[in-house]
Tab-separated table of C-alpha atoms and ligand atoms in Angstrom:
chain	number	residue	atom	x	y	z
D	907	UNK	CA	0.000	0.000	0.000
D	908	UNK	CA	1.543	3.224	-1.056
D	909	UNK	CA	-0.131	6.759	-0.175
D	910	UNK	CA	-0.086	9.801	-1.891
D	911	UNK	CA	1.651	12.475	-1.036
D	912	UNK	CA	-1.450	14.452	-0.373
D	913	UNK	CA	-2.643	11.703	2.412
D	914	UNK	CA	0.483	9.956	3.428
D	915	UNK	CA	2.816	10.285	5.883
D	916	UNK	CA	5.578	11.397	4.434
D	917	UNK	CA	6.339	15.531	3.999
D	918	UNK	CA	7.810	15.287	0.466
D	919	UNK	CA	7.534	11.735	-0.556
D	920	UNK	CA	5.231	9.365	-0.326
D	921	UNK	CA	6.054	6.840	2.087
D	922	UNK	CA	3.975	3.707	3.275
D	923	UNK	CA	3.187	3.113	7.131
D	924	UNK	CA	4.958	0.304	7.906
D	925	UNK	CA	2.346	-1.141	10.363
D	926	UNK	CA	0.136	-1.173	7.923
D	927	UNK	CA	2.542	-3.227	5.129
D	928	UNK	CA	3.273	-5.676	8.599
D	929	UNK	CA	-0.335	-6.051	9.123
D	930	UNK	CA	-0.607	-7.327	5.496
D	931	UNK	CA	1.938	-10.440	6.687
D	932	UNK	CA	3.138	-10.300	3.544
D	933	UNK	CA	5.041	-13.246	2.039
D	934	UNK	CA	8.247	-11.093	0.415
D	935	UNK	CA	9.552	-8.119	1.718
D	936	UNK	CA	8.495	-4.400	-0.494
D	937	UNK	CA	11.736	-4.005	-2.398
D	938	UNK	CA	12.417	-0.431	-0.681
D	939	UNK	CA	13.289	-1.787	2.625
D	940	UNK	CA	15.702	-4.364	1.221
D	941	UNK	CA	19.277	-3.062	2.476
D	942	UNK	CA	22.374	-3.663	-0.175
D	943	UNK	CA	24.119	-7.011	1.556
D	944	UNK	CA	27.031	-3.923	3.391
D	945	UNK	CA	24.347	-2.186	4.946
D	946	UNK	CA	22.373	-5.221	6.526
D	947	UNK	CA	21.980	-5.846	9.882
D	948	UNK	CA	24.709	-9.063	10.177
D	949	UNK	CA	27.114	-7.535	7.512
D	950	UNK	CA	29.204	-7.344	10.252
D	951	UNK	CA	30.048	-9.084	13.180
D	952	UNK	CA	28.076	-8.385	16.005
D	953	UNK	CA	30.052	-8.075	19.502
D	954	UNK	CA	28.442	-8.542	22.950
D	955	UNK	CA	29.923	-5.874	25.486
D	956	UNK	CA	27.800	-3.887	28.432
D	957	UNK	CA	27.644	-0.669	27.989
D	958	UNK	CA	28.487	1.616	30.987
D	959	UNK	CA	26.082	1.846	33.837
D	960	UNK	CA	26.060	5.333	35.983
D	961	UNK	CA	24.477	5.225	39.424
D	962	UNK	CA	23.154	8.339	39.521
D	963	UNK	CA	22.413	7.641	43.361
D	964	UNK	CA	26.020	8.397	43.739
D	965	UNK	CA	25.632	11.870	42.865
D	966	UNK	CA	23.334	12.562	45.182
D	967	UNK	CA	24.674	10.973	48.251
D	968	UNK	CA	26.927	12.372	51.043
D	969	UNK	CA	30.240	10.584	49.757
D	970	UNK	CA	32.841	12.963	47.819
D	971	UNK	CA	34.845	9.867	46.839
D	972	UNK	CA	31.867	8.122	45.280
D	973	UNK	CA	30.947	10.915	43.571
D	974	UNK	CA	34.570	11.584	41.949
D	975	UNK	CA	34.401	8.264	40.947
D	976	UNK	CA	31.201	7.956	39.419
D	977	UNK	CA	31.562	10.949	37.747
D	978	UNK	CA	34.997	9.772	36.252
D	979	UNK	CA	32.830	6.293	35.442
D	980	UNK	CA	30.818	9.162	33.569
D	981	UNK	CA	32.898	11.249	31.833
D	982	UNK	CA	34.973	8.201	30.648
D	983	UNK	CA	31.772	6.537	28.784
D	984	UNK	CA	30.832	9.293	27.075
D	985	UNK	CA	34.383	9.805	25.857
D	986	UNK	CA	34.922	5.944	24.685
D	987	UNK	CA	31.027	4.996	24.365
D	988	UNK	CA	29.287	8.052	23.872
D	989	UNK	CA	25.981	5.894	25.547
D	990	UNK	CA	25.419	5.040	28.918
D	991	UNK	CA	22.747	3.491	30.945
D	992	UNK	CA	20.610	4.920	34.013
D	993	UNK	CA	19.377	1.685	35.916
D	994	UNK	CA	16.308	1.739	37.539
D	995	UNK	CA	15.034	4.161	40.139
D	996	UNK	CA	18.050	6.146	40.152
D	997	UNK	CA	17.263	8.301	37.151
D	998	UNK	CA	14.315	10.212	39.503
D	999	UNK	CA	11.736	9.484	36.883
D	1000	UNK	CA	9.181	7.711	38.675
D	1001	UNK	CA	8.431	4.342	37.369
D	1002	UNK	CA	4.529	4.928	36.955
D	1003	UNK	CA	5.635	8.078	35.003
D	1004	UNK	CA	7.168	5.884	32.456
D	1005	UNK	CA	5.186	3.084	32.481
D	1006	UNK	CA	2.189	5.360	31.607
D	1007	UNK	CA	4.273	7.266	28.878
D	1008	UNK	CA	5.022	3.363	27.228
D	1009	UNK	CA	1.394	3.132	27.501
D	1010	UNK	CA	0.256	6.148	26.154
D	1011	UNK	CA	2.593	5.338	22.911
D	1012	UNK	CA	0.685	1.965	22.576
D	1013	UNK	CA	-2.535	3.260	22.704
D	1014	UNK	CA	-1.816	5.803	20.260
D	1015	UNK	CA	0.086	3.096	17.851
D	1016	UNK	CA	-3.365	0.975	17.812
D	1017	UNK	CA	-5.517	3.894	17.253
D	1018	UNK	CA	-7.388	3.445	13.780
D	1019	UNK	CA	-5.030	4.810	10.798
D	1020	UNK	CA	-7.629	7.775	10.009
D	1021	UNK	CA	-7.176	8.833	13.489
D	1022	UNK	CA	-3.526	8.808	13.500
D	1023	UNK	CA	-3.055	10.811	10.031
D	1024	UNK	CA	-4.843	13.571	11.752
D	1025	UNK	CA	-1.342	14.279	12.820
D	1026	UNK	CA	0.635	13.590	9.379
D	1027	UNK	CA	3.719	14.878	9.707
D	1028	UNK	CA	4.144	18.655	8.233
D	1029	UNK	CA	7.687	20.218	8.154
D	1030	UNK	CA	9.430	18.622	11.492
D	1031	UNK	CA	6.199	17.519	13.507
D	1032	UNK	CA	4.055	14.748	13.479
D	1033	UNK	CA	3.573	11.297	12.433
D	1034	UNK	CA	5.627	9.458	9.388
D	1035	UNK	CA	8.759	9.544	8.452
D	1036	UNK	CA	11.073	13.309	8.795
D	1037	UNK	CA	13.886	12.053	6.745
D	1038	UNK	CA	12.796	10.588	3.476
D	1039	UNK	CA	14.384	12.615	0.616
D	1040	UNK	CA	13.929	10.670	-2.549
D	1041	UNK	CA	11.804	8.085	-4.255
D	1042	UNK	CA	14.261	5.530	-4.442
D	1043	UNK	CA	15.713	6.128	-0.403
D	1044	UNK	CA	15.806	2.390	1.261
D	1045	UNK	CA	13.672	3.029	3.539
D	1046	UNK	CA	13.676	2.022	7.329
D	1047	UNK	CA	10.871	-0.617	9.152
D	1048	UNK	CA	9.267	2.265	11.190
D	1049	UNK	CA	7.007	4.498	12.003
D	1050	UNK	CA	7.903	7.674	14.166
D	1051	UNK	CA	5.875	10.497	15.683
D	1052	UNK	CA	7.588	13.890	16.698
D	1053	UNK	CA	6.986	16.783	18.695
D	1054	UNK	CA	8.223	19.507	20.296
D	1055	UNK	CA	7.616	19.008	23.256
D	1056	UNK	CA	10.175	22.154	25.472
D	1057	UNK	CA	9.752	25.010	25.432
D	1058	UNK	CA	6.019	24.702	26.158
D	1059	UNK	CA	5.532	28.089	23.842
D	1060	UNK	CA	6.708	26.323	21.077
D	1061	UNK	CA	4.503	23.220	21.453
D	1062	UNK	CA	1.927	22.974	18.039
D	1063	UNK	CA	-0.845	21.295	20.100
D	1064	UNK	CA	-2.359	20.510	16.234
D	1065	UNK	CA	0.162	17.596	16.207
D	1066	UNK	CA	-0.862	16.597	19.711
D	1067	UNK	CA	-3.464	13.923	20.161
D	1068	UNK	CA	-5.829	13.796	21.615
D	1069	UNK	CA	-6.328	10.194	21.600
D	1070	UNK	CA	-5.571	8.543	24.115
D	1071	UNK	CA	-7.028	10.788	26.292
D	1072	UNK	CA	-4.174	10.981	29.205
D	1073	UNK	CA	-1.493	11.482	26.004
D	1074	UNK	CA	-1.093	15.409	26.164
D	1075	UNK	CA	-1.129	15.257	30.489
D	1076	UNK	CA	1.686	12.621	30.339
D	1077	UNK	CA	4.007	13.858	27.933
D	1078	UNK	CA	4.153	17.559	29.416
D	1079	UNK	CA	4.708	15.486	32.676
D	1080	UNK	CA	7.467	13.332	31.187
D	1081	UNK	CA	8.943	15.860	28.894
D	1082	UNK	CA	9.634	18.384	32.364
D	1083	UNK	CA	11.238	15.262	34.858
D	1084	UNK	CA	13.412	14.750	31.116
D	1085	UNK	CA	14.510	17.923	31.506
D	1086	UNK	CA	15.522	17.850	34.927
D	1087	UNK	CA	17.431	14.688	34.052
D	1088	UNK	CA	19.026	16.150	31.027
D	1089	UNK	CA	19.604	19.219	33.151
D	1090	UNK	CA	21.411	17.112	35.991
D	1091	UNK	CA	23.815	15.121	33.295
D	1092	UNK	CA	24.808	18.647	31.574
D	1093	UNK	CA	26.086	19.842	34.856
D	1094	UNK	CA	27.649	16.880	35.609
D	1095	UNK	CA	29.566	16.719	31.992
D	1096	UNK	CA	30.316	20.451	32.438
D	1097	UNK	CA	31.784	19.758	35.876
D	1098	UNK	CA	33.918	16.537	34.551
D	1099	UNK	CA	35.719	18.557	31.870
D	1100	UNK	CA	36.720	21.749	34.171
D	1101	UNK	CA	33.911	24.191	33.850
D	1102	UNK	CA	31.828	25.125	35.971
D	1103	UNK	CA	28.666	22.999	35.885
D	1104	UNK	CA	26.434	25.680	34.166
D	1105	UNK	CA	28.617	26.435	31.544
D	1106	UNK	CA	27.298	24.089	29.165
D	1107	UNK	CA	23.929	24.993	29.594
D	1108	UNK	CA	24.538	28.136	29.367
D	1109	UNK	CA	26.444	28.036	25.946
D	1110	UNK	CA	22.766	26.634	24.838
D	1111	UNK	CA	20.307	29.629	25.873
D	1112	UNK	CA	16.788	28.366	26.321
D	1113	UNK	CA	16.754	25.066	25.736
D	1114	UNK	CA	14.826	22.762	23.114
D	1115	UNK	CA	13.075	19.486	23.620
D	1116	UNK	CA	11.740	17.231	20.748
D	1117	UNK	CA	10.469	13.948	21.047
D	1118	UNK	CA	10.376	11.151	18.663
D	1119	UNK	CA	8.036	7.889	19.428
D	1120	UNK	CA	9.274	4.901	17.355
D	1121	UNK	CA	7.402	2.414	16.317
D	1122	UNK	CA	9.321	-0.846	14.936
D	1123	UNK	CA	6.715	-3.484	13.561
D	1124	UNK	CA	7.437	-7.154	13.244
D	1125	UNK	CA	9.211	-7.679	10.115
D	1126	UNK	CA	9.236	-10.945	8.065
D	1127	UNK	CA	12.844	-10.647	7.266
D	1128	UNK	CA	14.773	-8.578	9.948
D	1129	UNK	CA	17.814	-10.079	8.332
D	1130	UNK	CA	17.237	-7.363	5.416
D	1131	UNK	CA	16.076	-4.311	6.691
D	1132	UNK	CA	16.799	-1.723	9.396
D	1133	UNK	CA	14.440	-0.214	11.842
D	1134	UNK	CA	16.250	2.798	11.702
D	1135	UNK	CA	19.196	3.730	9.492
D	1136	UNK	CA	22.573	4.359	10.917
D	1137	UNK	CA	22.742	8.019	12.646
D	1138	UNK	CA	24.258	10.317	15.111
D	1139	UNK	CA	21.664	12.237	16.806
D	1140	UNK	CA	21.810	15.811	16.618
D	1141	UNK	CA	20.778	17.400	19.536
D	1142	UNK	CA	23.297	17.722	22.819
D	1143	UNK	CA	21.890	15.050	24.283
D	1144	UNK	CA	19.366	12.145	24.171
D	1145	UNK	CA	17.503	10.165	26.994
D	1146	UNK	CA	15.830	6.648	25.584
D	1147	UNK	CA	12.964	4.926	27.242
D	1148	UNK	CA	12.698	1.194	25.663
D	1149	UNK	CA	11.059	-1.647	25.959
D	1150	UNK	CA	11.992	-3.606	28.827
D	1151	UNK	CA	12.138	-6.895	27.039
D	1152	UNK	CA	12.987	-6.070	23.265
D	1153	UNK	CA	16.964	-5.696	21.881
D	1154	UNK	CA	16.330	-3.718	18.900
D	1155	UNK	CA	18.687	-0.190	19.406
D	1156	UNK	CA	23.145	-0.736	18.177
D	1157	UNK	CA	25.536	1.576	19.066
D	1158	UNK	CA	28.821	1.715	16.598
D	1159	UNK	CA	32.206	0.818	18.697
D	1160	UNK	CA	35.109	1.055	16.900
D	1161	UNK	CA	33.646	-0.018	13.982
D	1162	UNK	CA	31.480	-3.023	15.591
D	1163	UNK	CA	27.655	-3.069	16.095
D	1164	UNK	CA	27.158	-3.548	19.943
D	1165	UNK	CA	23.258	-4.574	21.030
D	1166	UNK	CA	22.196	-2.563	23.704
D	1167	UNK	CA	20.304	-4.731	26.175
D	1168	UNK	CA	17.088	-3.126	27.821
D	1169	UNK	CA	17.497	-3.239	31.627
D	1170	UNK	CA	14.059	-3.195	32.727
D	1171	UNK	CA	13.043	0.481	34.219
D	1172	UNK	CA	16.436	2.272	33.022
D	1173	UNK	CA	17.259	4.966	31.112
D	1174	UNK	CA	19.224	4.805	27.643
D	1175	UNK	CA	21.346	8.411	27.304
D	1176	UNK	CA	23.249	8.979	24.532
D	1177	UNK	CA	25.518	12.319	23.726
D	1178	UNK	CA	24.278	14.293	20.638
D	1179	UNK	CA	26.283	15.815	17.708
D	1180	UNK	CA	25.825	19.141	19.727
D	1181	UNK	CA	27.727	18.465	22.842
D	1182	UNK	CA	30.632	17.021	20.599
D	1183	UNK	CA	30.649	20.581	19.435
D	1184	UNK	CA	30.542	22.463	22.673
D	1185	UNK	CA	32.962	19.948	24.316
D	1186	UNK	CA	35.465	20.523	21.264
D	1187	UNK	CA	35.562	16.809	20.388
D	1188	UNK	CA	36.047	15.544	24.179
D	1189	UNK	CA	32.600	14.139	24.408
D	1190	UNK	CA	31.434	11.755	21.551
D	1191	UNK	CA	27.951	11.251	19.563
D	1192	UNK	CA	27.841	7.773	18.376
D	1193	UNK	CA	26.746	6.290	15.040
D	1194	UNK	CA	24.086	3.952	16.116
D	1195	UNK	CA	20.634	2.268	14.690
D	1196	UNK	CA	18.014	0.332	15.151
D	1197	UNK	CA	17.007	-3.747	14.139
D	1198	UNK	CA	13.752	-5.139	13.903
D	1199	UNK	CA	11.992	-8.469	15.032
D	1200	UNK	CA	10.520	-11.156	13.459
D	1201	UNK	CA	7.619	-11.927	16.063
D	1202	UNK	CA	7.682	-8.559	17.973
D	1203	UNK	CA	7.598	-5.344	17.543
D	1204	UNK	CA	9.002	-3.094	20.061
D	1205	UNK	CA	8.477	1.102	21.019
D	1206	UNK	CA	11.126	3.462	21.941
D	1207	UNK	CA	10.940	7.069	23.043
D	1208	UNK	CA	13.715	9.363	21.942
D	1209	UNK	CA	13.850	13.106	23.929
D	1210	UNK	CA	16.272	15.277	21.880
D	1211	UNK	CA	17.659	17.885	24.029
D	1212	UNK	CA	19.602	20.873	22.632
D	1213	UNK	CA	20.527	24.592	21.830
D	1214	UNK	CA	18.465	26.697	21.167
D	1215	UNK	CA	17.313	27.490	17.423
D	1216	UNK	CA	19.140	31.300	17.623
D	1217	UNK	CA	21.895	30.705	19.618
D	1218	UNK	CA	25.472	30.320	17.903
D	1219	UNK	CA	26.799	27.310	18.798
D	1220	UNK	CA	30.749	26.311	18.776
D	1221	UNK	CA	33.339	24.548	20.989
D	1222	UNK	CA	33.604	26.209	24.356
D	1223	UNK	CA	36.547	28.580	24.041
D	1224	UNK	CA	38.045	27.150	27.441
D	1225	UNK	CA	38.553	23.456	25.696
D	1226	UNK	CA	40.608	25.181	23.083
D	1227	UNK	CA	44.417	26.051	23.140
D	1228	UNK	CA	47.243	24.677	21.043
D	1229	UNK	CA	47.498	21.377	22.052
D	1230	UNK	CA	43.265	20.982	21.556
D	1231	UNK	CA	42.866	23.499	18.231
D	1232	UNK	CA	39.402	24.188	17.782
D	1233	UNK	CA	37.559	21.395	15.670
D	1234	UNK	CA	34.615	22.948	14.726
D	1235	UNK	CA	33.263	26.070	13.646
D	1236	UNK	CA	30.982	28.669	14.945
D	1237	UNK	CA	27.226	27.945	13.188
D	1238	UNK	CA	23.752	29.420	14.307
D	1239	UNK	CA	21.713	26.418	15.283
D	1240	UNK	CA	18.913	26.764	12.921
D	1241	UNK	CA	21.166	26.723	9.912
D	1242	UNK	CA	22.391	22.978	11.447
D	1243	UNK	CA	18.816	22.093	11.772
D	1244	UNK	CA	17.986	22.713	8.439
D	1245	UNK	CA	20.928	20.709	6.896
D	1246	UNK	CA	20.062	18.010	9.239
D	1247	UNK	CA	16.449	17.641	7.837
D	1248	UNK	CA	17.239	18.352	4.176
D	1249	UNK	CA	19.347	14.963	4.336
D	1250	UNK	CA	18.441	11.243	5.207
D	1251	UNK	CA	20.117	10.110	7.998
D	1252	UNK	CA	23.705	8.916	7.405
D	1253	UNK	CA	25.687	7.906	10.007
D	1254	UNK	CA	27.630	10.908	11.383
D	1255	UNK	CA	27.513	12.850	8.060
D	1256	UNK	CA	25.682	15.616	9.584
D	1257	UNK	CA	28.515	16.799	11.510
D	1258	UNK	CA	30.757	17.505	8.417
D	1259	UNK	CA	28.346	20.612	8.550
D	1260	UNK	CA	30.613	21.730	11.652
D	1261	UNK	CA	33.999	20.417	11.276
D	1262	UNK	CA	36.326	22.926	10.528
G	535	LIG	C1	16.421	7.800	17.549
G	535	LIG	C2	17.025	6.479	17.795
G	535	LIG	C3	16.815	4.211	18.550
G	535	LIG	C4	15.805	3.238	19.018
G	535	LIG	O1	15.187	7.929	17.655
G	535	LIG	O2	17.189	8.736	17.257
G	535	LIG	O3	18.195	6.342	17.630
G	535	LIG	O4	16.218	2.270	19.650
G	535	LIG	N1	16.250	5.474	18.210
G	535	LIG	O5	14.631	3.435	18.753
G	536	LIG	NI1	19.171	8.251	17.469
């Protein structure tokens, strides 16, 4: 089933809705999500390691040692990994919150199709695919539904449902305890290269938040396709709330595809292509994607959290002498946002933009 432009999902091109196509249990696979044999997901080896796991507890207790360690533990995976994990109940969200905000997604995911193009995605908001630019694009097994979601002025309520009837309440909820969360790491980051723990933020004005709700359906051949292409993210930084059960998100390490496994009630963070700018290169965003299922599908919920759209953004002047030249260049943030959504994703591409 293909839609037109006029009705489908897609802002420029017209682009099927994959739960629809996995609904059809079709026998062969559409040929637009067929990856060439390089780009599949066992092309290459794929290498079992734990990602880091920060105890944010430590931060907040009454031990300096433990928290000079853990943030060391921090500043070092987001260096070498670029992703860490928040286990459970230590991240401050409350579990209920995001229980409710995985249920919320659902609801909305089953919701008839008629109801859910009410919010077809326009420009950067709303549901189908953002980063389709061409007919012939190899397409990822997803759907995805974004909003922004901080600062609440800039909210388009049009692209909020209403449906289910708790979404709107939950998400301003969730988006604000994100924020604190995003808030706390920031400091922390600032803190762990030298600067004092509000510099980072501060280097970002008012801040954005946009969220992205992917949806990966069951695929008949998850050996072909990819749930989402190969990408750095490009705000500063990203929190990820998963499924508890379902491996479906890779991060790139030195050149290897590492599954992240869900720990149930945790926190995936992940630094953005923006905070490798600030931090001069010191802190990494990592290439990473996304692999379907063949019997289940499996949610995630992505909060971007960034600069905002007028500031000009560049490496903080203070990580920059002779022996650490500066590695990017000065760019007003809204000029980066438009290259990064006049492209499909692309691994780390999008940060040529930058590099001086
Ligand atoms: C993203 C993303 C991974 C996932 O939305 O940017 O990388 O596991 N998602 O859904
Ligand atoms: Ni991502």
């Amino acid at each position: 089933m293909v839609y037109n432009p006029s009705d489908g999902t897609s802002r420029r091109f017209s682009v099927p809705v994959v739960q629809e196509l996995a609904a059809q249990h079709l026998q062969s696979l559409p040929e637009r999500y067929i990856r060439s044999e390089k780009e599949r997901p066992n092309a290459f080896p794929i290498h079992h390691l734990d990602i880091p796991i920060i105890d944010m507890d430590m931060f907040w207790g009454d031990s300096d040692l433990c928290r000079q360690k853990e943030l060391e533990k921090l500043g070092m995976a987001c260096q070498e990994w670029g992703f860490f994990q928040v286990a459970k109940m230590n991240h401050g969200i409350p579990l209920s919150l995001t229980e409710r905000m995985k249920g919320i997604v659902r609801e909305f995911i089953q919701l008839p199709l008629e109801e859910k193009l009410k919010y077809k995605i326009q420009e950067l908001e709303g549901y189908g695919q953002a980063f389709v630019i061409s007919d012939d694009q190899i397409l990822d097994w997803a759907d995805m539904m974004s909003l922004t979601t901080l600062p609440p002025e800039n909210r388009n309520m049009d692209f909020w449902p209403t449906k289910p009837v708790d979404f709107r309440e939950t998400v301003d909820q969730y988006a604000l305890e994100i924020q604190k969360l995003s808030n706390t790491i920031l400091f922390l980051l600032s803190e762990n290269v030298g600067l004092t723990p509000d510099c980072f933020l501060n280097m970002c004005g008012k801040m954005r938040q946009r969220m992205r709700l992917n949806y990966y359906p069951p695929c008949p051949r998850p050996d072909l396709v990819l749930g989402i292409s190969p990408h750095s993210d490009g705000f500063a930084l990203t929190v990820l709330l998963q499924d508890d059960e379902i491996v479906g998100l890779q991060i790139c390490k030195d050149g290897e595809w590492i599954p992240v496994q869900p720990i149930p009630g945790s926190l995936v963070i992940n630094i953005g292509d923006m905070l490798e700018v600030i931090s001069n290169g010191i802190y990494k965003s990592i290439e990473h994607r996304a692999v379907t299922n063949l019997d289940r599908d499996r949610i995630s919920i992505a909060m971007f959290y960034g600069p905002n759209i007028e500031i000009e953004v560049g490496p903080a002047p203070e990580l920059t002498d002779e022996l650490h030249p500066c590695q990017y260049k000065r760019f007003i943030q809204a000029d980066y946002v438009q290259h990064v959504f006049s492209g499909k994703l692309d691994g780390k591409k999008n940060l040529e933009f930058a590099k001086i």
